[in-house]
Tab-separated table of C-alpha atoms in Angstrom:
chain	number	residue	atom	x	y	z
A	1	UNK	CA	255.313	113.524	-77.391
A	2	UNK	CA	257.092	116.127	-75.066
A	3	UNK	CA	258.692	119.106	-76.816
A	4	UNK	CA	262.127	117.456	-76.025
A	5	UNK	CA	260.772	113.916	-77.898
A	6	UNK	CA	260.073	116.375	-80.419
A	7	UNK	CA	263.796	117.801	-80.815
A	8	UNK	CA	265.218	114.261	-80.166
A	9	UNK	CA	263.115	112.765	-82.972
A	10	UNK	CA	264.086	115.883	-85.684
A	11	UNK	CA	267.426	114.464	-84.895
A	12	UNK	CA	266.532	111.004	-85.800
A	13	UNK	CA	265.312	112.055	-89.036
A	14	UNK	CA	268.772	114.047	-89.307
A	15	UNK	CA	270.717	110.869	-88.669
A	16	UNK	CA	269.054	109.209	-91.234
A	17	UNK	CA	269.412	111.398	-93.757
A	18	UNK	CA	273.168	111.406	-93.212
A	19	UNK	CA	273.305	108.071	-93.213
A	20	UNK	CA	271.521	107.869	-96.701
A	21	UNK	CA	273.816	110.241	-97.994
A	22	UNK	CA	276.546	108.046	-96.754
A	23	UNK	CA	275.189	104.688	-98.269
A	24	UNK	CA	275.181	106.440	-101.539
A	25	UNK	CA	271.405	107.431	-101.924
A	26	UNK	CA	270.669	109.729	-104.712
A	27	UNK	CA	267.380	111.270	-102.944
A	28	UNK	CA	265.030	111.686	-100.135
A	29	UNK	CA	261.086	111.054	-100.268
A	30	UNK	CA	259.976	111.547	-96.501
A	31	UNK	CA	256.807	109.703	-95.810
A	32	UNK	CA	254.213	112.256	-94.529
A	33	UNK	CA	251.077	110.268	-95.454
A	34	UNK	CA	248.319	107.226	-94.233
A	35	UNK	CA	249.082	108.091	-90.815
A	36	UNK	CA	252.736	107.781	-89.763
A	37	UNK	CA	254.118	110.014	-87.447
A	38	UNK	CA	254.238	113.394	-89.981
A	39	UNK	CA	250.629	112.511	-91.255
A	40	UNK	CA	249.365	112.565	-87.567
A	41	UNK	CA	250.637	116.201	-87.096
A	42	UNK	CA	249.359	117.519	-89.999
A	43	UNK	CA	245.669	116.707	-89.799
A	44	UNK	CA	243.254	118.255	-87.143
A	45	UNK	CA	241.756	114.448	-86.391
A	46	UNK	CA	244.832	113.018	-84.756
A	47	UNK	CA	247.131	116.206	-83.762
A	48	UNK	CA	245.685	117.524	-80.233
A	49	UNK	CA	248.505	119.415	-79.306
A	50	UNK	CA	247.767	122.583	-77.741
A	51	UNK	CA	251.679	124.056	-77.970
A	52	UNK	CA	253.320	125.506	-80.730
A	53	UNK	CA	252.982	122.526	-83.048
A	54	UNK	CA	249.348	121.648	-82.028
A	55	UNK	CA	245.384	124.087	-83.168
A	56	UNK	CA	246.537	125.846	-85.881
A	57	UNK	CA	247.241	124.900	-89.524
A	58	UNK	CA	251.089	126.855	-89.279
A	59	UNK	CA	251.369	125.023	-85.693
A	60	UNK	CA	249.927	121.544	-87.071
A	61	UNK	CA	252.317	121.896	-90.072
A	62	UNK	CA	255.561	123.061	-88.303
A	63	UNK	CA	256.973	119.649	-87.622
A	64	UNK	CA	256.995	118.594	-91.298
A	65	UNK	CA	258.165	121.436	-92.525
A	66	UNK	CA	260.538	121.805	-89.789
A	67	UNK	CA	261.824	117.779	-90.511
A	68	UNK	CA	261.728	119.136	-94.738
A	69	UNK	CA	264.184	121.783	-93.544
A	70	UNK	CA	266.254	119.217	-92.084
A	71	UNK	CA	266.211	116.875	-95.115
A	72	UNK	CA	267.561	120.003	-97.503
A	73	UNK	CA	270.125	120.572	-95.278
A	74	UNK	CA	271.353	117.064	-95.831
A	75	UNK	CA	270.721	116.461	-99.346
A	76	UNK	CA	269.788	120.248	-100.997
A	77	UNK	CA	266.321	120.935	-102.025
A	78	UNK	CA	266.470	119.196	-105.354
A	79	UNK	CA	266.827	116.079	-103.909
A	80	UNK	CA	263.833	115.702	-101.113
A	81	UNK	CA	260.356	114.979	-102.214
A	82	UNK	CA	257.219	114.087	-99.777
A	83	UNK	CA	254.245	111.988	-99.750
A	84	UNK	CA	251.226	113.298	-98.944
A	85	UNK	CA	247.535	111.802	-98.620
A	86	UNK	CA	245.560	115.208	-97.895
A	87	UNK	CA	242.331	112.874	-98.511
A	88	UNK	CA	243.180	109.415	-97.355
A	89	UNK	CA	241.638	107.258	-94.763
A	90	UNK	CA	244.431	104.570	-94.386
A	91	UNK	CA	244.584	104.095	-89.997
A	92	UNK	CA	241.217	106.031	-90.237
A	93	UNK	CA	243.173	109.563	-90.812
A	94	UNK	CA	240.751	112.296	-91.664
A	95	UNK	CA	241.077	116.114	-91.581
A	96	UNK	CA	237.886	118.470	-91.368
A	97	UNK	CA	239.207	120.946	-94.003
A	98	UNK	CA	241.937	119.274	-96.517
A	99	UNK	CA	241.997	121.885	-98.894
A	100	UNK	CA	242.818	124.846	-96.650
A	101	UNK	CA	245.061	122.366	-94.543
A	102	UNK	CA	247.005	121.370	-97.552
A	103	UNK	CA	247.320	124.447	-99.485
A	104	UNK	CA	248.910	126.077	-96.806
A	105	UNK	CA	251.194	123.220	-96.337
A	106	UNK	CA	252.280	122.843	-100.637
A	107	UNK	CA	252.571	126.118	-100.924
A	108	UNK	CA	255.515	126.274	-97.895
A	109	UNK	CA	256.643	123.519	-99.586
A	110	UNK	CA	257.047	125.383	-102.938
A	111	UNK	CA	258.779	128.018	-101.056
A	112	UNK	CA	261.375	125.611	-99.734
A	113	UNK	CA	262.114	124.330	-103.804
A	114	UNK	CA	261.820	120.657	-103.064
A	115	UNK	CA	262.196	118.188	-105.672
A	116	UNK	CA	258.531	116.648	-105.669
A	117	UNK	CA	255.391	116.212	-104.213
A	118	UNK	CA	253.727	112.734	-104.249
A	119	UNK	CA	249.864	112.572	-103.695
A	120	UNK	CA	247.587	109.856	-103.163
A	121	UNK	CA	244.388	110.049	-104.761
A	122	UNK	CA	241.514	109.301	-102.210
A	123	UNK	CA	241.844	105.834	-101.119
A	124	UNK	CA	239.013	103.416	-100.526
A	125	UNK	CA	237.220	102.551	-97.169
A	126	UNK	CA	239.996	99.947	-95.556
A	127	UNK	CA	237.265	98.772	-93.388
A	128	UNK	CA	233.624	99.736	-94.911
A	129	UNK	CA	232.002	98.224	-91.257
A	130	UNK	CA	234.118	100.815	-89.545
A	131	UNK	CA	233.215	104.261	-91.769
A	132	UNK	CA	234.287	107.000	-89.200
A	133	UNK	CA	234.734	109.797	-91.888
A	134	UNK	CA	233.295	111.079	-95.333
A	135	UNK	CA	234.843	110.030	-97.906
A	136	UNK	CA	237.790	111.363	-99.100
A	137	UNK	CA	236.594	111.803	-102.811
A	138	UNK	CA	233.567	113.921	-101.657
A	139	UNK	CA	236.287	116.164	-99.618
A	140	UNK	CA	238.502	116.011	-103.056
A	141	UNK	CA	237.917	114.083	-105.834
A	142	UNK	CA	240.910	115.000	-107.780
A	143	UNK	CA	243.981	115.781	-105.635
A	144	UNK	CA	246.433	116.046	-107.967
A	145	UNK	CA	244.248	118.536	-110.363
A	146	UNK	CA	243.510	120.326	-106.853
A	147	UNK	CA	247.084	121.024	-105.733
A	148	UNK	CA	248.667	121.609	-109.136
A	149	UNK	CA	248.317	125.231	-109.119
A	150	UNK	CA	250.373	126.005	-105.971
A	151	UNK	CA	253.077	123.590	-106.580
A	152	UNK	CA	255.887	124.786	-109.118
A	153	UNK	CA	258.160	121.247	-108.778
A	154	UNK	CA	257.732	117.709	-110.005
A	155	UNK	CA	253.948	116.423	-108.938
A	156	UNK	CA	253.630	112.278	-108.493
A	157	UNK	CA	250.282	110.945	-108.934
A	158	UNK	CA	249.628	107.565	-106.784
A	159	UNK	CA	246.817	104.922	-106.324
A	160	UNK	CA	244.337	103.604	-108.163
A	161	UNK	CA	245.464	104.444	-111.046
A	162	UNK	CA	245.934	102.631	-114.225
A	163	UNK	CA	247.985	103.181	-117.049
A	164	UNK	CA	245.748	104.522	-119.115
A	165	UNK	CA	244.303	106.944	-116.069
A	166	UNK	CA	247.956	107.763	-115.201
A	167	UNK	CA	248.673	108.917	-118.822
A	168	UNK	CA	245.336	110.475	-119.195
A	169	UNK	CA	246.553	112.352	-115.992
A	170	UNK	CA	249.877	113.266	-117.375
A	171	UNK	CA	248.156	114.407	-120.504
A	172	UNK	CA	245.438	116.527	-118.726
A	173	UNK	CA	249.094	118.172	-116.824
A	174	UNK	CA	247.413	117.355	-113.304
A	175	UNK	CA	250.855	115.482	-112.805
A	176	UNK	CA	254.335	114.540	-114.029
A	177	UNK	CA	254.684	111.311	-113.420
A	178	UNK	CA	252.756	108.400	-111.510
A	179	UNK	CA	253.573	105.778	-109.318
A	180	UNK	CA	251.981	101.940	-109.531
A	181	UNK	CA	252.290	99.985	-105.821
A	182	UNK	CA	250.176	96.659	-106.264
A	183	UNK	CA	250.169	96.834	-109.412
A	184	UNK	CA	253.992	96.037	-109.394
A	185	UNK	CA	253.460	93.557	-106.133
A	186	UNK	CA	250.970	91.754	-108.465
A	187	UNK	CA	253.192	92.135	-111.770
A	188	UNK	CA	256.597	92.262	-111.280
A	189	UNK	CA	257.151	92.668	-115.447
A	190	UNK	CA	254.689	95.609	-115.383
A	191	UNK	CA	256.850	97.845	-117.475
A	192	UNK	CA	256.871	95.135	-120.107
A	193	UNK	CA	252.973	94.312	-119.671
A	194	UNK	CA	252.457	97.906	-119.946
A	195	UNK	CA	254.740	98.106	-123.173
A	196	UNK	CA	253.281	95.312	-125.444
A	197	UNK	CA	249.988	96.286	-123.649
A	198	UNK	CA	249.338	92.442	-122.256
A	199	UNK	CA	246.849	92.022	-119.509
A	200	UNK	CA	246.979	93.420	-116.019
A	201	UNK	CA	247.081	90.916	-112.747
A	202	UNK	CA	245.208	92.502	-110.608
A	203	UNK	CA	244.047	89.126	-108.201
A	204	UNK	CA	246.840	90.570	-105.656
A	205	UNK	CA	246.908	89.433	-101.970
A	206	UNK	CA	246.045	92.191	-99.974
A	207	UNK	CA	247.086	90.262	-96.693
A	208	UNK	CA	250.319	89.605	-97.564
A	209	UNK	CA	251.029	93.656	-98.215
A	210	UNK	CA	252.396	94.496	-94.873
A	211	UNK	CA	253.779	91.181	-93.282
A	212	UNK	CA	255.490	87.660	-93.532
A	213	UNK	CA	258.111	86.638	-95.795
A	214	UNK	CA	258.434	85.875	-99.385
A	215	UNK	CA	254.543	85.109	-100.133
A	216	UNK	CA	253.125	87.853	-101.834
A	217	UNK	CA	256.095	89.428	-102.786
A	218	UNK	CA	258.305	87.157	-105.390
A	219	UNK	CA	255.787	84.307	-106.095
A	220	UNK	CA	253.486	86.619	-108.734
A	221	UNK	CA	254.655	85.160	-112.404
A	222	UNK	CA	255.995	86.803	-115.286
A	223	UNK	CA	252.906	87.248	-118.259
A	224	UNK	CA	253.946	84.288	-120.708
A	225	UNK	CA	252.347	84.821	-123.962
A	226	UNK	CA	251.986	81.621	-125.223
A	227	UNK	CA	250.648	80.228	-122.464
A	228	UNK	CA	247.986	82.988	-122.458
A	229	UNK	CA	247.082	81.978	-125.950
A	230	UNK	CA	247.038	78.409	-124.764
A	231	UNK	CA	244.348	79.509	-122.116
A	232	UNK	CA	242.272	81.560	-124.458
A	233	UNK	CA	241.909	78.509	-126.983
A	234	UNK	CA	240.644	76.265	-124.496
């Protein structure tokens, strides 16, 4: 990307935020993790840049911060959050020093007031025959406990959690609230299951995550209780 793709793109993201404002959208979360086009700034593995938004951490974190200044404009502080997945190795991201990378980038986020912060815990190896980088739990094991301290707003917890790590997370004040994804592909009454504390369906389709139509998506059922207790007294 040329510094003038760079401008043209910061507009994009400026379009869309208007027109989410105009479709009646109450919020923003932009998407700076698994390696979409914020992620790939941010983290020394991907972002080569030798310019102003390439080598350092300030240069490698401009763009996102400059694209959260946008947002605000838009919408007002309050009402942008981000995603960020300092640790995870979705489209084999990696950076050689999360923490200091990171810290640096929450704590300009702080300054700025936004709404939240959403962090992925360390996500598993997509592709175990292709390992290209540690592990992102030996880098940070707990990256919501990590980042706490120099974040003032709203923290979101996300992946592989369950509810009773999400509460015990919540409890422990290493976050505010969590966030389930297949969980809710694979249970679309989760709030319910989660209520009357009925089993989990966690056989979910990884395939079907990203692509095709309505497999995957609406065919999970509904937990029926009686027909559980029908299975269990066979």
């Amino acid at each position: 990307m040329t510094l003038e793709d760079i401008e043209t793109m910061k507009q994009w993201f400026k379009q869309g935020a208007l027109n989410a404002k105009e479709a009646g959208f109450d919020g923003l979360e932009l998407h700076g993790a698994n390696g979409y086009i914020i992620d790939t700034f941010i983290r020394d593995a991907t972002n080569k840049r030798t310019d102003k938004y390439g080598g350092s951490i300030e240069n490698r974190c401009r763009f996102p911060l400059e694209v959260i200044d946008i947002l605000t404009e838009v919408y007002g502080p309050k009402r942008v959050g981000i995603k960020l997945s300092p640790v995870g190795r979705f489209q084999d991201m990696f950076d050689s020093n999360p923490k200091e990378t990171y810290t640096y980038l929450v704590k300009e986020l702080d300054k700025r007031g936004i709404a939240f912060i959403q962090f992925m815990e360390p996500t598993e190896t997509f592709d175990p025959t292709k390992k290209l980088y540690t592990d992102g739990k030996e880098q940070i094991e707990n990256v919501t406990k990590f980042f706490r301290p120099f974040f003032s707003g709203t923290i979101v917890a996300n992946n592989n959690l369950t509810p009773e790590t999400a509460l015990e997370k919540i409890r422990a004040g290493e976050a505010d609230c969590v966030t389930f994804g297949r969980l809710f592909i694979s249970n679309p009454d989760l709030v319910d299951r989660i209520k009357n504390e009925w089993p989990l369906n966690k056989q979910w389709d990884f395939t079907t995550f990203f692509q095709g139509g309505e497999k995957g998506y609406i065919d999970y059922p509904v937990y029926s209780e009686a027909e559980n207790k029908e299975k269990s007294q066979e």
